[in-house]
């Protein structure tokens, strides 16, 4: 086997893993702090992609349009998340998990129909900015510049999340609240707003993932389904609520898919799922410590 | 407690994965499960010149109006409505054509239950639709049982009028056998010998890949297949797949994909510079619905085939059709609109020829029927009920007239030249 082929597939697999990480980090963050399995997370990712399309189009699909979209789309999704949390979810925290799953599932259906109403059923596309357009040749292989950009953004988000949850007051309260929310409340902290902030941050990550994926794929209805399945699997193999688990899970998923393609192209579809099954057989509670 | 939750999660993920494996996004649920759209009733009663039918002809449409393929379903519905507005001016058999629609959500089982409802409850005279080939095949076998004519207008699997064809099913869409042969003939003239086949893992993907490869092998025996890659429908990032294919260094690639997946392939091929290094053929790569959303982001020089392009052929008939459609829906018609427009005219002409609102007489009248379509005269082949229509081949290229790429160097291929013979089709049916 050509070693440069292995390296280039490793790189594009890692780039894919970065998108998966950003989305599933948001999912796992909400799971860890709020204990809410947000099935509508994928829909927020889709909304992020569609909003990115609208913003990029408003700027004539120029390079500036992409950068604005990358900043504004997560903010729009955050605003949607804030409305959802304050208007609906905040009244439901005391319910059973099954009820919460049903609620977010219903939310997913509603959001999807909203996307269809607003943007229609056609495929949309975002032009990558000029500086990230095209490919560079590394070890004799063409790697899209955009993949290299993702390899840069992913670790940035990971460090940002680590900083947020370990070095800031909000992060520390959120972590404490996830362990014992009554105790934190007794200490005189408004837990309700901590939860709102955590939910908004988690959903904004979905929006960021959507905006980041926009230039690499066709933006269409149904793009939420693939991502929600993959990110739930990643969250499960990583350990529920564990951000670093999400990172490891994403890398495992993305890289096993791309390297699987090189060695077993005929099993390409099943390969990452087989890895998930093996991980769950060996470590049924996930790779890293679960927050639950 | 937490153990229970783990079981719950795993179950949830597995269910979701299963849903994904059926290849359908059951994502959007319209407020009513069956949104019925009725044709506008004619305000003035048409002249009752023929005594044979006083009631309107009722057409049942099962098509996809949710999820990504809704773009095709809506386009077809518009084309059908446009044709009816022309047909109902003079009426058919002393009345007019009405229709009801049902959303199959791209699911074969939903399609089947919608078809059942339309046949048994709504008592439609003719059934038409849909996008998903597997759904079309499911409806087809039920239509055969119920002896109701069914006209497929978007799905392209050759099995519909080929191996699984019968008296009650028709296709007004070009099929994978025709497209595959047209593509194979174009590729056979090129110097490439080492091919890679890749595509989406579903009925249409495999059908088009097999048709192209079998024909290419027959036309040029020295071609070899270096390998195959299949990904699931809706796979968002194809970069790893295409990197692995590039690593194998084939002379040319046949991609077997459609819809949103097609947009993804073209986008990724452009981003990776794949299309500059390795020649690509994809059926429908030159389709406007594929190239329009990509804008300048599409790769140039990709070979494609298509049975309808709104800018070609530049005949008065096509221009008139495009203008009428554009005036009504403020966008140029896509291939589904073209198919549905033709289907409506086939239905009207066949009932006129049959002279009665009778299903068996309608089928007899459809066989060998010729109508004038926007791209010229087309025929419903009597032996297998497959439409005979020209295909157009070209390569993607920037066009200063539009904001998106169009096909250049277009050549037209006669439908009869790329269709399997009646003997071949009937042999497949008897197997």
XYZ file of C-alpha atoms in Angstrom:
723
model
C 0.000 0.000 0.000
C 1.206 3.437 -1.004
C 2.134 5.263 2.228
C 1.315 8.686 0.772
C -2.202 7.456 -0.001
C -2.571 6.421 3.625
C -1.381 9.834 4.828
C -3.663 11.781 2.507
C -6.682 9.648 3.472
C -5.768 10.111 7.100
C -5.832 13.874 6.549
C -9.202 13.991 4.789
C -10.616 11.572 7.352
C -9.434 13.841 10.136
C -10.979 16.844 8.378
C -14.328 15.050 8.272
C -13.835 14.130 11.936
C -13.488 17.817 12.827
C -17.006 18.607 11.565
C -18.329 15.546 13.396
C -16.508 16.686 16.521
C -17.879 20.229 16.471
C -21.459 18.971 16.093
C -21.207 16.113 18.569
C -19.354 18.295 21.100
C -22.449 20.499 21.157
C -24.673 17.466 21.560
C -22.578 15.974 24.327
C -22.290 19.347 26.117
C -26.089 19.656 26.269
C -26.310 16.017 27.358
C -23.736 16.486 30.083
C -25.080 19.678 31.597
C -28.812 19.509 30.927
C -29.252 15.735 30.630
C -31.319 16.409 27.517
C -30.766 14.090 24.522
C -31.435 16.708 21.873
C -32.686 14.808 18.819
C -33.302 18.175 17.134
C -29.553 18.905 17.247
C -29.206 17.744 13.632
C -31.974 20.110 12.562
C -30.117 23.021 14.119
C -27.057 21.930 12.153
C -29.180 21.958 9.005
C -30.543 25.413 9.883
C -26.946 26.592 10.364
C -26.116 25.399 6.837
C -29.190 27.027 5.288
C -28.613 30.311 7.142
C -25.001 30.232 5.951
C -26.343 29.830 2.412
C -28.683 32.816 2.813
C -25.947 35.050 4.216
C -23.396 33.953 1.624
C -25.936 34.603 -1.140
C -26.695 38.057 0.263
C -23.014 38.815 -0.316
C -23.129 37.410 -3.837
C -21.379 34.185 -2.744
C -18.153 36.150 -2.350
C -15.288 35.289 -0.005
C -16.485 37.910 2.477
C -19.916 36.316 2.375
C -18.503 33.018 3.570
C -16.662 34.571 6.511
C -19.733 36.546 7.571
C -21.832 33.379 7.249
C -19.357 31.469 9.392
C -19.735 34.016 12.194
C -23.421 34.897 11.854
C -24.956 31.465 11.196
C -24.027 30.060 14.651
C -25.424 33.257 16.214
C -28.732 32.852 14.380
C -28.911 29.225 15.505
C -28.053 30.357 19.050
C -30.992 32.764 18.929
C -33.309 29.963 17.783
C -31.954 27.788 20.593
C -32.564 30.517 23.158
C -36.208 30.800 22.080
C -36.602 27.010 22.246
C -34.983 26.791 25.694
C -36.785 29.728 27.308
C -40.120 29.094 25.619
C -40.393 25.324 25.810
C -37.546 23.271 27.165
C -37.079 25.130 30.472
C -40.542 23.944 31.540
C -39.719 20.318 30.896
C -36.472 19.590 32.767
C -38.245 17.661 35.510
C -39.814 15.225 33.065
C -38.586 11.729 32.303
C -35.881 11.220 29.685
C -38.290 9.473 27.398
C -40.542 12.537 27.427
C -37.567 14.750 26.611
C -36.603 12.521 23.696
C -40.164 12.687 22.403
C -40.209 16.459 22.839
C -36.964 17.016 20.939
C -38.083 14.524 18.297
C -41.248 16.564 17.765
C -39.122 19.681 17.660
C -37.015 18.062 14.934
C -40.101 17.470 12.771
C -41.295 21.042 13.284
C -37.893 22.577 12.523
C -37.565 20.455 9.390
C -40.913 21.638 8.079
C -39.923 25.205 8.921
C -36.744 24.794 6.869
C -38.852 23.463 3.999
C -41.238 26.429 4.277
C -38.470 29.013 4.377
C -35.894 27.607 1.958
C -37.910 25.165 -0.138
C -36.886 21.693 -1.222
C -34.147 22.586 -3.705
C -30.462 21.882 -3.108
C -28.340 24.838 -2.130
C -24.628 25.418 -2.283
C -22.129 27.804 -0.723
C -18.956 28.814 -2.552
C -15.799 28.370 -0.473
C -13.757 31.571 -0.108
C -11.072 32.046 -2.739
C -8.224 31.372 -0.345
C -9.681 27.949 0.538
C -10.866 27.012 -2.961
C -9.214 24.215 -4.898
C -6.651 21.703 -3.744
C -3.029 21.587 -2.715
C -0.768 18.724 -3.680
C 0.723 16.935 -0.696
C 2.767 13.728 -1.147
C 1.470 13.536 -4.714
C -2.168 13.687 -3.649
C -4.709 16.437 -4.023
C -6.046 17.579 -0.666
C -8.772 20.226 -0.729
C -7.546 23.412 0.950
C -10.853 23.488 2.776
C -10.014 20.183 4.494
C -6.808 21.719 5.813
C -8.833 24.681 7.085
C -11.119 22.267 8.972
C -8.061 20.616 10.518
C -7.183 24.036 11.889
C -10.684 24.977 13.134
C -11.441 21.693 14.915
C -8.639 21.897 17.530
C -9.461 25.587 18.000
C -13.015 24.680 19.008
C -11.739 21.874 21.263
C -9.406 24.251 23.102
C -12.169 26.857 23.321
C -14.546 24.344 24.863
C -11.901 23.160 27.313
C -11.237 26.764 28.321
C -14.959 27.456 28.695
C -15.686 24.505 30.923
C -12.506 24.554 33.031
C -11.406 28.164 33.236
C -14.589 30.201 33.274
C -17.131 30.698 36.045
C -19.978 29.671 33.756
C -18.208 26.445 32.847
C -17.472 25.570 36.445
C -21.083 26.237 37.485
C -22.348 24.235 34.538
C -20.158 21.297 35.497
C -21.292 21.531 39.076
C -24.936 21.827 38.062
C -24.649 18.705 35.928
C -23.564 16.751 39.009
C -26.089 18.177 41.467
C -28.396 20.889 40.276
C -30.271 21.298 43.597
C -27.010 21.920 45.454
C -25.950 24.605 42.982
C -29.373 26.199 43.313
C -29.092 26.174 47.089
C -25.830 28.111 46.772
C -27.831 30.978 45.343
C -26.930 30.518 41.688
C -29.618 30.916 39.059
C -29.376 27.413 37.586
C -32.072 28.133 35.062
C -29.901 30.676 33.240
C -26.840 28.441 33.415
C -28.863 25.771 31.661
C -30.077 28.246 29.073
C -26.494 29.325 28.383
C -25.316 25.722 28.103
C -28.125 24.827 25.700
C -27.451 27.888 23.552
C -23.709 27.141 23.409
C -24.350 23.505 22.492
C -26.763 24.451 19.727
C -24.494 27.207 18.431
C -21.871 24.494 17.892
C -24.405 22.630 15.737
C -24.910 25.868 13.809
C -21.144 26.303 13.435
C -20.883 22.733 12.144
C -23.619 23.466 9.607
C -21.916 26.650 8.432
C -18.557 24.845 8.183
C -19.963 21.940 6.179
C -21.858 24.237 3.795
C -19.056 24.788 1.258
C -18.192 21.071 1.072
C -21.584 19.537 0.379
C -25.036 20.145 -1.042
C -27.273 21.823 1.489
C -30.566 19.990 1.389
C -33.424 18.682 3.489
C -32.464 15.413 5.106
C -28.881 16.447 5.827
C -29.897 16.533 9.506
C -30.582 12.812 9.630
C -27.097 11.570 8.766
C -25.399 13.906 11.206
C -27.725 13.166 14.134
C -27.158 9.425 13.797
C -23.406 9.804 13.500
C -23.115 12.290 16.335
C -25.266 10.185 18.669
C -23.031 7.200 17.934
C -19.940 9.320 18.558
C -21.344 10.636 21.829
C -22.137 7.091 22.929
C -18.719 5.651 22.107
C -16.986 8.697 23.579
C -18.880 8.624 26.864
C -22.026 10.689 27.394
C -21.331 14.320 28.213
C -17.555 14.018 27.752
C -16.154 16.571 25.290
C -12.805 14.793 24.915
C -14.754 11.581 24.369
C -16.571 13.300 21.514
C -13.205 14.293 20.046
C -11.800 10.771 20.261
C -15.072 9.280 18.996
C -15.139 11.662 16.026
C -11.565 10.890 15.071
C -12.212 7.162 15.397
C -15.325 7.468 13.235
C -13.830 9.752 10.570
C -10.489 7.997 10.255
C -11.911 4.469 10.296
C -14.211 5.525 7.469
C -11.464 6.995 5.292
C -8.894 4.274 5.940
C -11.598 1.636 5.557
C -12.147 3.021 2.078
C -8.561 2.397 1.164
C -8.331 -1.160 2.477
C -11.908 -2.466 2.165
C -13.729 -0.231 -0.333
C -16.580 -2.727 -0.682
C -17.387 -2.468 3.040
C -16.997 1.311 3.130
C -20.534 1.940 4.338
C -20.396 -0.488 7.235
C -16.827 0.090 8.391
C -17.254 2.980 10.866
C -20.348 1.285 12.307
C -18.374 -1.903 12.833
C -15.816 0.141 14.778
C -18.644 1.522 16.930
C -19.895 -1.985 17.671
C -16.406 -3.175 18.626
C -15.888 -0.196 20.941
C -19.234 -0.793 22.631
C -18.466 -4.486 23.073
C -15.147 -3.713 24.745
C -16.232 -0.608 26.640
C -20.012 -0.533 26.925
C -19.998 2.748 28.851
C -17.952 4.566 26.245
C -14.235 5.219 25.895
C -13.973 7.987 28.462
C -15.757 8.674 31.741
C -19.428 9.410 31.233
C -20.963 12.383 33.013
C -24.101 10.359 33.732
C -30.847 4.219 36.226
C -27.933 5.160 33.986
C -27.747 1.628 32.630
C -31.348 1.933 31.518
C -30.556 5.168 29.816
C -27.681 3.544 27.962
C -29.956 0.855 26.647
C -32.410 3.553 25.611
C -29.727 5.463 23.744
C -28.370 2.466 21.970
C -31.887 1.543 20.903
C -32.482 5.081 19.691
C -29.274 5.114 17.692
C -30.006 1.717 16.192
C -33.517 2.754 15.180
C -32.160 5.880 13.619
C -29.494 3.887 11.791
C -32.154 1.513 10.504
C -34.188 4.443 9.240
C -31.122 5.716 7.450
C -30.469 2.327 5.874
C -33.850 2.364 4.176
C -32.343 5.312 2.360
C -35.105 7.731 3.196
C -35.263 10.775 5.370
C -38.534 10.491 7.282
C -37.895 13.980 8.418
C -40.791 16.155 7.560
C -44.358 15.370 8.333
C -46.888 17.640 6.742
C -49.790 18.651 8.999
C -52.097 16.307 7.167
C -50.715 12.976 6.078
C -52.237 13.270 2.648
C -52.280 16.787 1.284
C -54.712 16.658 -1.582
C -54.457 19.190 -4.311
C -57.375 19.314 -6.658
C -57.317 20.629 -10.158
C -59.184 23.851 -10.563
C -62.713 22.981 -11.592
C -63.706 24.327 -14.951
C -66.130 27.141 -14.326
C -68.002 26.685 -17.564
C -69.138 23.220 -18.475
C -67.318 21.984 -21.561
C -69.510 21.291 -24.586
C -70.922 17.799 -24.300
C -70.178 16.736 -27.831
C -69.253 13.146 -27.097
C -71.818 11.138 -25.287
C -69.436 8.458 -24.027
C -68.147 10.178 -20.867
C -69.873 12.795 -18.810
C -67.534 12.577 -15.849
C -64.003 13.957 -15.623
C -60.961 11.712 -16.027
C -59.338 11.305 -12.651
C -55.533 10.999 -12.436
C -53.913 9.978 -9.144
C -50.409 11.317 -8.535
C -48.177 9.546 -6.028
C -44.954 11.534 -5.849
C -42.344 12.817 -3.412
C -43.195 16.201 -1.928
C -40.982 16.039 1.162
C -37.234 15.645 1.659
C -34.603 16.456 -0.953
C -36.420 14.718 -3.874
C -39.357 17.115 -3.386
C -37.601 19.405 -5.869
C -38.344 16.778 -8.552
C -41.900 16.076 -7.370
C -42.856 19.757 -7.361
C -41.313 20.346 -10.777
C -43.279 17.408 -12.211
C -46.517 18.646 -10.650
C -46.009 22.069 -12.241
C -45.393 20.517 -15.656
C -48.505 18.382 -15.268
C -50.640 21.387 -14.271
C -49.323 23.371 -17.227
C -50.312 20.596 -19.637
C -53.767 20.285 -18.055
C -54.391 24.013 -18.486
C -53.868 23.442 -22.224
C -55.756 20.152 -22.415
C -58.776 21.245 -20.381
C -59.413 24.218 -22.691
C -60.917 21.819 -25.234
C -61.583 18.963 -22.844
C -61.237 15.222 -23.331
C -64.226 12.966 -24.044
C -66.614 15.808 -23.296
C -65.149 16.497 -19.887
C -61.749 17.375 -18.493
C -58.817 15.845 -16.591
C -58.674 16.228 -12.830
C -56.010 15.051 -10.388
C -55.300 14.291 -6.764
C -51.812 14.145 -5.224
C -50.324 12.081 -2.435
C -46.877 12.421 -0.831
C -44.950 9.129 -0.662
C -42.049 10.711 1.310
C -39.621 8.794 -0.949
C -40.595 5.559 0.852
C -41.684 2.483 -1.113
C -44.117 1.349 1.611
C -45.750 4.788 1.890
C -45.933 4.961 -1.899
C -47.712 1.625 -1.971
C -50.307 2.574 0.648
C -50.931 5.910 -1.082
C -51.414 4.086 -4.385
C -53.836 1.684 -2.692
C -55.833 4.574 -1.306
C -55.973 6.330 -4.675
C -57.097 3.193 -6.488
C -59.509 1.768 -3.923
C -60.915 4.928 -2.306
C -60.454 7.687 -4.860
C -61.107 5.286 -7.764
C -58.614 7.021 -10.072
C -58.594 6.106 -13.760
C -54.834 6.419 -14.162
C -52.011 6.458 -11.620
C -48.792 8.447 -12.211
C -45.520 9.299 -10.346
C -42.877 8.919 -8.657
C -39.149 9.646 -7.977
C -37.897 6.555 -6.118
C -37.393 3.538 -8.403
C -38.121 1.069 -5.604
C -41.378 2.936 -4.863
C -42.318 2.909 -8.544
C -41.761 -0.868 -8.673
C -43.935 -1.356 -5.581
C -46.787 0.678 -7.080
C -46.312 -1.078 -10.407
C -46.969 -4.547 -9.022
C -50.086 -3.330 -7.192
C -51.348 -1.569 -10.344
C -50.916 -4.859 -12.199
C -52.990 -6.670 -9.571
C -55.746 -4.046 -9.712
C -55.548 -3.701 -13.520
C -55.072 0.077 -13.305
C -52.711 1.809 -15.729
C -49.653 3.329 -14.012
C -47.299 5.761 -15.740
C -43.855 6.256 -14.132
C -42.553 9.747 -14.836
C -39.300 10.385 -12.929
C -37.849 7.061 -11.657
C -35.273 5.736 -14.089
C -34.616 2.093 -13.216
C -34.773 -0.047 -16.340
C -36.508 -2.802 -14.351
C -39.739 -0.753 -14.402
C -40.454 -1.415 -18.071
C -37.785 -4.138 -18.378
C -37.528 -7.252 -16.222
C -40.502 -6.237 -14.058
C -42.613 -4.668 -16.804
C -46.190 -5.732 -17.613
C -49.342 -4.636 -19.461
C -50.346 -1.990 -16.901
C -47.091 -0.082 -16.433
C -45.651 2.659 -18.674
C -42.620 4.930 -18.422
C -42.382 8.448 -19.838
C -38.874 8.833 -18.421
C -35.673 7.772 -20.145
C -34.393 4.754 -18.230
C -31.038 3.552 -16.963
C -30.670 1.098 -19.876
C -30.989 3.931 -22.416
C -28.754 6.312 -20.478
C -26.168 3.616 -19.806
C -25.940 2.667 -23.463
C -25.727 6.307 -24.573
C -22.940 6.910 -22.064
C -21.153 3.699 -23.021
C -21.186 4.663 -26.689
C -19.614 8.009 -25.917
C -16.974 6.424 -23.641
C -16.147 3.613 -26.095
C -14.821 6.223 -28.525
C -12.333 7.497 -25.937
C -8.927 5.912 -25.320
C -9.620 4.996 -21.642
C -9.324 1.344 -20.624
C -9.019 1.256 -16.812
C -12.304 2.328 -15.216
C -13.500 2.891 -11.661
C -17.203 2.728 -10.838
C -18.573 4.622 -7.850
C -21.955 5.756 -6.707
C -24.805 5.812 -4.274
C -25.886 2.454 -2.918
C -29.515 2.330 -4.114
C -31.644 0.902 -6.922
C -30.978 3.627 -9.479
C -27.249 3.839 -8.703
C -26.649 0.146 -9.363
C -28.993 0.086 -12.367
C -27.193 2.912 -14.170
C -23.737 1.570 -13.274
C -24.558 -1.905 -14.574
C -26.139 -0.587 -17.760
C -23.174 1.651 -18.540
C -20.591 -1.006 -17.702
C -22.276 -3.914 -19.533
C -22.706 -1.829 -22.674
C -19.176 -0.463 -22.497
C -17.756 -3.970 -22.074
C -19.748 -5.156 -25.093
C -18.662 -2.225 -27.252
C -15.011 -2.249 -26.171
C -13.936 -5.628 -24.776
C -10.475 -4.471 -23.612
C -11.821 -2.201 -20.842
C -11.111 -3.321 -17.269
C -12.742 -2.431 -13.997
C -10.116 -1.314 -11.473
C -12.632 -1.284 -8.651
C -15.934 -0.064 -7.271
C -16.910 2.250 -4.411
C -20.441 2.649 -3.044
C -21.566 5.112 -0.409
C -24.923 5.472 1.308
C -27.412 8.017 -0.013
C -27.067 11.324 1.775
C -23.370 10.802 2.566
C -22.337 14.379 3.258
C -18.601 14.349 2.651
C -17.231 12.448 -0.319
C -13.624 13.659 -0.006
C -12.351 10.383 1.552
C -14.150 8.324 -1.114
C -12.748 10.345 -3.987
C -9.250 10.409 -2.442
C -9.288 6.608 -2.298
C -10.383 6.455 -5.947
C -7.648 8.873 -7.018
C -5.129 6.688 -5.209
C -6.053 3.839 -7.572
C -5.288 6.058 -10.606
C -8.007 4.878 -13.020
C -8.140 6.250 -16.621
C -11.766 7.340 -16.189
C -14.563 7.198 -13.618
C -18.230 6.320 -14.052
C -20.265 7.879 -11.247
C -23.726 6.428 -10.621
C -25.630 8.972 -8.613
C -28.468 11.466 -8.783
C -30.125 14.323 -6.965
C -28.307 15.839 -3.990
C -25.643 13.115 -4.182
C -24.786 14.290 -7.683
C -24.292 17.842 -6.457
C -21.951 16.471 -3.794
C -19.872 14.471 -6.268
C -19.433 17.429 -8.596
C -18.617 19.814 -5.762
C -16.055 17.492 -4.223
C -14.534 16.644 -7.613
C -14.076 20.370 -8.226
C -12.619 21.045 -4.771
C -10.118 18.198 -5.120
C -9.166 18.979 -8.682
C -10.257 15.420 -9.544
C -12.104 16.468 -12.684
C -8.960 18.112 -14.064
C -6.993 14.880 -13.761
C -9.430 12.066 -14.464
C -12.268 12.146 -17.023
C -15.732 11.595 -15.515
C -19.030 10.459 -16.987
C -22.241 10.816 -14.973
C -25.726 10.455 -16.393
C -27.670 13.718 -15.685
C -24.452 15.600 -14.761
C -25.556 18.255 -17.249
C -29.020 18.510 -15.656
C -29.980 22.067 -14.757
C -31.264 21.049 -11.312
C -27.767 19.722 -10.575
C -25.715 22.578 -12.041
C -27.891 25.509 -10.979
C -27.319 25.307 -7.203
C -23.584 24.878 -7.778
C -23.236 28.108 -9.737
C -19.614 28.602 -10.679
C -18.718 25.832 -8.221
C -19.296 23.022 -10.708
C -16.367 21.357 -12.446
C -15.996 21.914 -16.170
C -15.576 19.113 -18.674
C -17.713 16.465 -16.958
C -19.478 14.272 -19.521
C -23.194 13.819 -19.023
C -26.401 12.672 -20.688
C -29.899 14.073 -20.348
C -33.278 13.713 -21.997
C -34.321 17.295 -21.393
C -32.552 20.676 -21.308
C -34.559 23.881 -21.364
C -32.025 25.564 -23.683
C -31.640 22.684 -26.141
C -32.856 21.881 -28.772
C -33.465 25.475 -29.803
C -36.740 24.725 -31.571
C -39.880 26.909 -31.500
C -41.758 24.095 -29.682
C -39.212 23.919 -26.866
C -38.997 27.702 -26.591
C -42.788 27.944 -26.367
C -42.899 25.277 -23.624
C -40.114 26.968 -21.637
C -41.803 30.356 -21.952
C -45.214 29.046 -20.839
C -43.609 27.260 -17.870
C -41.455 30.220 -16.933
C -44.435 32.587 -17.067
C -46.404 30.298 -14.778
C -43.731 29.262 -12.258
C -40.931 31.857 -12.741
C -38.207 29.235 -13.305
C -37.236 27.161 -16.334
C -38.689 23.617 -16.471
C -36.547 20.677 -15.380
C -36.713 17.152 -16.773
C -39.526 16.086 -14.354
C -41.717 18.932 -15.669
C -40.970 17.790 -19.218
C -41.877 14.173 -18.421
C -45.063 15.135 -16.595
C -46.087 17.526 -19.372
C -45.660 14.709 -21.904
C -47.473 12.273 -19.616
C -50.523 14.537 -19.460
C -50.605 14.789 -23.232
C -50.170 11.011 -23.584
C -53.133 10.496 -21.223
C -55.329 12.996 -23.070
C -54.464 11.648 -26.526
C -54.879 8.023 -25.467
C -58.358 8.631 -24.031
C -59.317 10.546 -27.172
C -58.047 7.643 -29.306
C -59.780 5.074 -27.079
C -63.029 7.025 -27.292
C -64.180 5.813 -23.908
C -63.236 6.056 -20.234
C -62.082 2.450 -20.169
C -58.797 1.280 -18.646
C -58.157 -1.608 -21.057
C -59.023 0.523 -24.100
C -56.742 3.236 -22.713
C -53.826 0.809 -22.585
C -54.474 -0.409 -26.128
C -54.579 3.229 -27.250
C -51.339 4.088 -25.437
C -49.399 1.330 -27.235
C -47.550 2.875 -30.160
C -49.086 6.305 -29.506
C -47.067 9.229 -30.843
C -47.313 12.775 -29.500
C -45.544 16.042 -30.240
C -43.360 16.908 -27.259
C -41.301 20.077 -26.759
C -38.239 18.157 -28.059
C -39.971 16.606 -31.052
C -42.159 13.608 -31.718
C -41.974 10.898 -29.052
C -43.523 7.449 -29.075
C -44.807 5.013 -26.467
C -43.194 1.748 -27.627
C -45.910 -0.890 -27.933
C -43.857 -3.919 -26.868
C -42.555 -2.691 -23.494
C -44.416 0.588 -22.795
C -41.148 2.550 -22.660
C -41.100 6.025 -24.179
C -38.866 6.430 -27.243
C -37.293 9.879 -27.036
C -33.961 11.461 -27.945
C -31.129 11.813 -25.417
C -28.642 14.676 -25.415
C -24.956 14.276 -24.581
C -22.559 17.053 -23.693
C -19.940 18.315 -21.260
C -20.338 20.890 -18.487
C -19.033 24.335 -19.364
C -19.318 27.922 -18.129
C -21.943 29.883 -20.038
C -21.924 33.703 -20.016
C -25.698 33.678 -20.567
C -26.411 32.067 -17.207
C -25.052 32.219 -13.678
C -24.575 28.462 -13.743
C -22.874 25.999 -16.074
C -24.675 24.439 -18.991
C -23.883 21.612 -21.377
C -21.754 22.382 -24.407
C -20.824 20.363 -27.499
C -24.302 18.824 -27.371
C -25.164 15.942 -29.647
C -28.546 14.291 -29.943
C -28.962 10.498 -29.918
C -32.161 8.912 -31.208
C -34.025 6.955 -28.551
C -34.359 3.824 -30.682
C -30.563 3.612 -31.059
C -29.919 3.255 -27.343
C -32.921 1.155 -26.298
C -32.684 -2.563 -25.745
C -34.623 -4.372 -28.496
C -38.144 -5.672 -27.870
C -36.754 -9.229 -27.937
C -34.172 -8.423 -25.237
C -36.799 -6.826 -22.994
C -39.286 -9.665 -23.415
C -36.539 -12.195 -22.738
C -35.728 -10.411 -19.472
C -39.404 -10.457 -18.493
C -39.695 -14.182 -19.071
C -36.648 -14.995 -16.913
